[in-house]
Amino acid sequence: MLVTQQHLNALTLVWLGTGSRRLTLPKDTQLWHCGHIRNRAAIDDGKMLWTTCSPVKGSLYRPTALNGAPHVNMPAMKLDLVTLNDLSAADFDKASLVAFTYNLCEAQHDGMKDALRAWCIAKEFDSVVSINGDADEVAIVKPKSNVDVVSALRL
């Protein structure tokens, strides 16, 4: 999907509607991710990494990762991560991007992620916090440059 100015403008309106808060996600913040990334070398700076800052929710996406593993021919993993730097964060105050995804991204989750990443880069954010109805959700714009893998557990 090609990200357009319409996508960027729509995301700006969502962010402005939530108070347009800029925060700092401090260095050494612990994060968790369940998916198909095996180690730090497999993290891609060209794709946002969706994580949680809640240890309780660290395994929330375990079933999704396990269900997808046979289709992508990769093991499902749970990563314990830590931020390497202070990260500038756009606080979306639990705003949902469901309508944005359906209306402007052809209902494609990957299209929404691409648009949000482009918006963050345009606005000079390193991350997004409190998105999609979850105060604990954290998306990292350039994860390879900004997080380290503390541990990786095969699910």
PDB file of C-alpha atoms in Angstrom, residues 57-151:
ATOM      1  CA  LYS A  57       0.198  -8.811  28.908  1.00  0.00           C
ATOM      2  CA  GLY A  58       3.577 -10.075  27.683  1.00  0.00           C
ATOM      3  CA  SER A  59       2.058 -13.355  26.490  1.00  0.00           C
ATOM      4  CA  LEU A  60      -1.219 -11.893  25.209  1.00  0.00           C
ATOM      5  CA  TYR A  61      -0.378 -12.579  21.547  1.00  0.00           C
ATOM      6  CA  ARG A  62       0.973 -16.076  22.224  1.00  0.00           C
ATOM      7  CA  PRO A  63      -2.029 -17.804  20.546  1.00  0.00           C
ATOM      8  CA  THR A  64      -1.727 -15.595  17.453  1.00  0.00           C
ATOM      9  CA  ALA A  65       2.008 -16.314  17.193  1.00  0.00           C
ATOM     10  CA  LEU A  66       1.447 -20.062  17.600  1.00  0.00           C
ATOM     11  CA  ASN A  67      -1.360 -20.109  15.010  1.00  0.00           C
ATOM     12  CA  GLY A  68       0.777 -18.228  12.480  1.00  0.00           C
ATOM     13  CA  ALA A  69       3.952 -20.283  12.972  1.00  0.00           C
ATOM     14  CA  PRO A  70       3.102 -23.096  10.524  1.00  0.00           C
ATOM     15  CA  HIS A  71       2.126 -20.581   7.827  1.00  0.00           C
ATOM     16  CA  VAL A  72       5.345 -18.584   8.011  1.00  0.00           C
ATOM     17  CA  ASN A  73       7.522 -21.658   8.682  1.00  0.00           C
ATOM     18  CA  MET A  74       9.115 -19.960  11.676  1.00  0.00           C
ATOM     19  CA  PRO A  75       8.904 -20.751  15.365  1.00  0.00           C
ATOM     20  CA  ALA A  76       6.679 -18.675  17.606  1.00  0.00           C
ATOM     21  CA  MET A  77       8.764 -16.742  20.122  1.00  0.00           C
ATOM     22  CA  LYS A  78       8.248 -14.545  23.163  1.00  0.00           C
ATOM     23  CA  LEU A  79      10.837 -11.788  23.392  1.00  0.00           C
ATOM     24  CA  ASP A  80      11.758  -9.854  26.493  1.00  0.00           C
ATOM     25  CA  LEU A  81      13.127  -6.543  25.253  1.00  0.00           C
ATOM     26  CA  VAL A  82      14.667  -3.379  26.651  1.00  0.00           C
ATOM     27  CA  THR A  83      14.958   0.040  25.040  1.00  0.00           C
ATOM     28  CA  LEU A  84      18.509   1.130  24.251  1.00  0.00           C
ATOM     29  CA  ASN A  85      17.766   4.858  24.144  1.00  0.00           C
ATOM     30  CA  ASP A  86      15.292   7.444  25.352  1.00  0.00           C
ATOM     31  CA  LEU A  87      12.568   7.374  22.686  1.00  0.00           C
ATOM     32  CA  SER A  88      10.260  10.197  21.714  1.00  0.00           C
ATOM     33  CA  ALA A  89       6.706   8.867  21.852  1.00  0.00           C
ATOM     34  CA  ALA A  90       3.383   9.973  20.423  1.00  0.00           C
ATOM     35  CA  ASP A  91       0.733   9.219  23.046  1.00  0.00           C
ATOM     36  CA  PHE A  92      -2.506   8.175  21.330  1.00  0.00           C
ATOM     37  CA  ASP A  93      -4.380   7.864  24.667  1.00  0.00           C
ATOM     38  CA  LYS A  94      -5.850   4.441  23.741  1.00  0.00           C
ATOM     39  CA  ALA A  95      -7.287   5.705  20.430  1.00  0.00           C
ATOM     40  CA  SER A  96      -8.448   2.973  18.087  1.00  0.00           C
ATOM     41  CA  LEU A  97      -7.220   2.840  14.498  1.00  0.00           C
ATOM     42  CA  VAL A  98      -9.882   0.355  13.392  1.00  0.00           C
ATOM     43  CA  ALA A  99     -11.903   2.922  11.406  1.00  0.00           C
ATOM     44  CA  PHE A 100      -8.694   4.375   9.922  1.00  0.00           C
ATOM     45  CA  THR A 101      -7.587   0.871   8.893  1.00  0.00           C
ATOM     46  CA  TYR A 102     -10.910   0.017   7.258  1.00  0.00           C
ATOM     47  CA  ASN A 103     -11.554   3.381   5.628  1.00  0.00           C
ATOM     48  CA  LEU A 104      -8.089   4.357   4.438  1.00  0.00           C
ATOM     49  CA  CYS A 105      -6.003   1.168   4.430  1.00  0.00           C
ATOM     50  CA  GLU A 106      -8.376  -1.212   2.639  1.00  0.00           C
ATOM     51  CA  ALA A 107      -8.856  -3.081   5.947  1.00  0.00           C
ATOM     52  CA  GLN A 108      -5.200  -4.167   5.803  1.00  0.00           C
ATOM     53  CA  HIS A 109      -3.437  -4.281   9.161  1.00  0.00           C
ATOM     54  CA  ASP A 110      -0.048  -4.072   7.425  1.00  0.00           C
ATOM     55  CA  GLY A 111      -1.204  -0.958   5.570  1.00  0.00           C
ATOM     56  CA  MET A 112      -2.138   0.670   8.878  1.00  0.00           C
ATOM     57  CA  LYS A 113       1.269  -0.204  10.315  1.00  0.00           C
ATOM     58  CA  ASP A 114       3.033   1.260   7.254  1.00  0.00           C
ATOM     59  CA  ALA A 115       1.002   4.464   7.473  1.00  0.00           C
ATOM     60  CA  LEU A 116       1.609   4.849  11.210  1.00  0.00           C
ATOM     61  CA  ARG A 117       5.342   4.297  10.726  1.00  0.00           C
ATOM     62  CA  ALA A 118       5.459   6.926   7.950  1.00  0.00           C
ATOM     63  CA  TRP A 119       3.516   9.343  10.164  1.00  0.00           C
ATOM     64  CA  CYS A 120       5.948   8.807  13.047  1.00  0.00           C
ATOM     65  CA  ILE A 121       8.939   9.435  10.810  1.00  0.00           C
ATOM     66  CA  ALA A 122       7.328  12.587   9.391  1.00  0.00           C
ATOM     67  CA  LYS A 123       6.567  13.848  12.924  1.00  0.00           C
ATOM     68  CA  GLU A 124       9.983  12.741  14.270  1.00  0.00           C
ATOM     69  CA  PHE A 125       8.647  10.184  16.744  1.00  0.00           C
ATOM     70  CA  ASP A 126      10.577   7.038  17.666  1.00  0.00           C
ATOM     71  CA  SER A 127       7.541   5.265  19.067  1.00  0.00           C
ATOM     72  CA  VAL A 128       3.810   5.296  19.733  1.00  0.00           C
ATOM     73  CA  VAL A 129       2.303   4.515  23.125  1.00  0.00           C
ATOM     74  CA  SER A 130      -1.233   3.786  24.275  1.00  0.00           C
ATOM     75  CA  ILE A 131      -2.718   2.841  20.905  1.00  0.00           C
ATOM     76  CA  ASN A 132      -5.615   0.669  19.710  1.00  0.00           C
ATOM     77  CA  GLY A 133      -7.533   0.763  22.968  1.00  0.00           C
ATOM     78  CA  ASP A 134      -4.642  -0.458  25.103  1.00  0.00           C
ATOM     79  CA  ALA A 135      -2.716   1.828  27.440  1.00  0.00           C
ATOM     80  CA  ASP A 136       0.147  -0.716  27.518  1.00  0.00           C
ATOM     81  CA  GLU A 137       0.678  -1.054  23.767  1.00  0.00           C
ATOM     82  CA  VAL A 138       3.970   0.350  22.464  1.00  0.00           C
ATOM     83  CA  ALA A 139       5.053   0.422  18.802  1.00  0.00           C
ATOM     84  CA  ILE A 140       8.717   1.071  18.036  1.00  0.00           C
ATOM     85  CA  VAL A 141       9.465   2.795  14.710  1.00  0.00           C
ATOM     86  CA  LYS A 142      13.047   1.549  14.227  1.00  0.00           C
ATOM     87  CA  PRO A 143      13.285  -1.409  16.577  1.00  0.00           C
ATOM     88  CA  LYS A 144      16.691  -2.763  15.573  1.00  0.00           C
ATOM     89  CA  SER A 145      18.255   0.604  16.433  1.00  0.00           C
ATOM     90  CA  ASN A 146      16.264   1.074  19.623  1.00  0.00           C
ATOM     91  CA  VAL A 147      15.664  -2.237  21.415  1.00  0.00           C
ATOM     92  CA  ASP A 148      17.779  -5.148  22.550  1.00  0.00           C
ATOM     93  CA  VAL A 149      16.624  -8.710  23.168  1.00  0.00           C
ATOM     94  CA  VAL A 150      17.125  -9.668  26.792  1.00  0.00           C
ATOM     95  CA  SER A 151      15.729 -13.154  26.285  1.00  0.00           C
TER      96      SER A 151
END
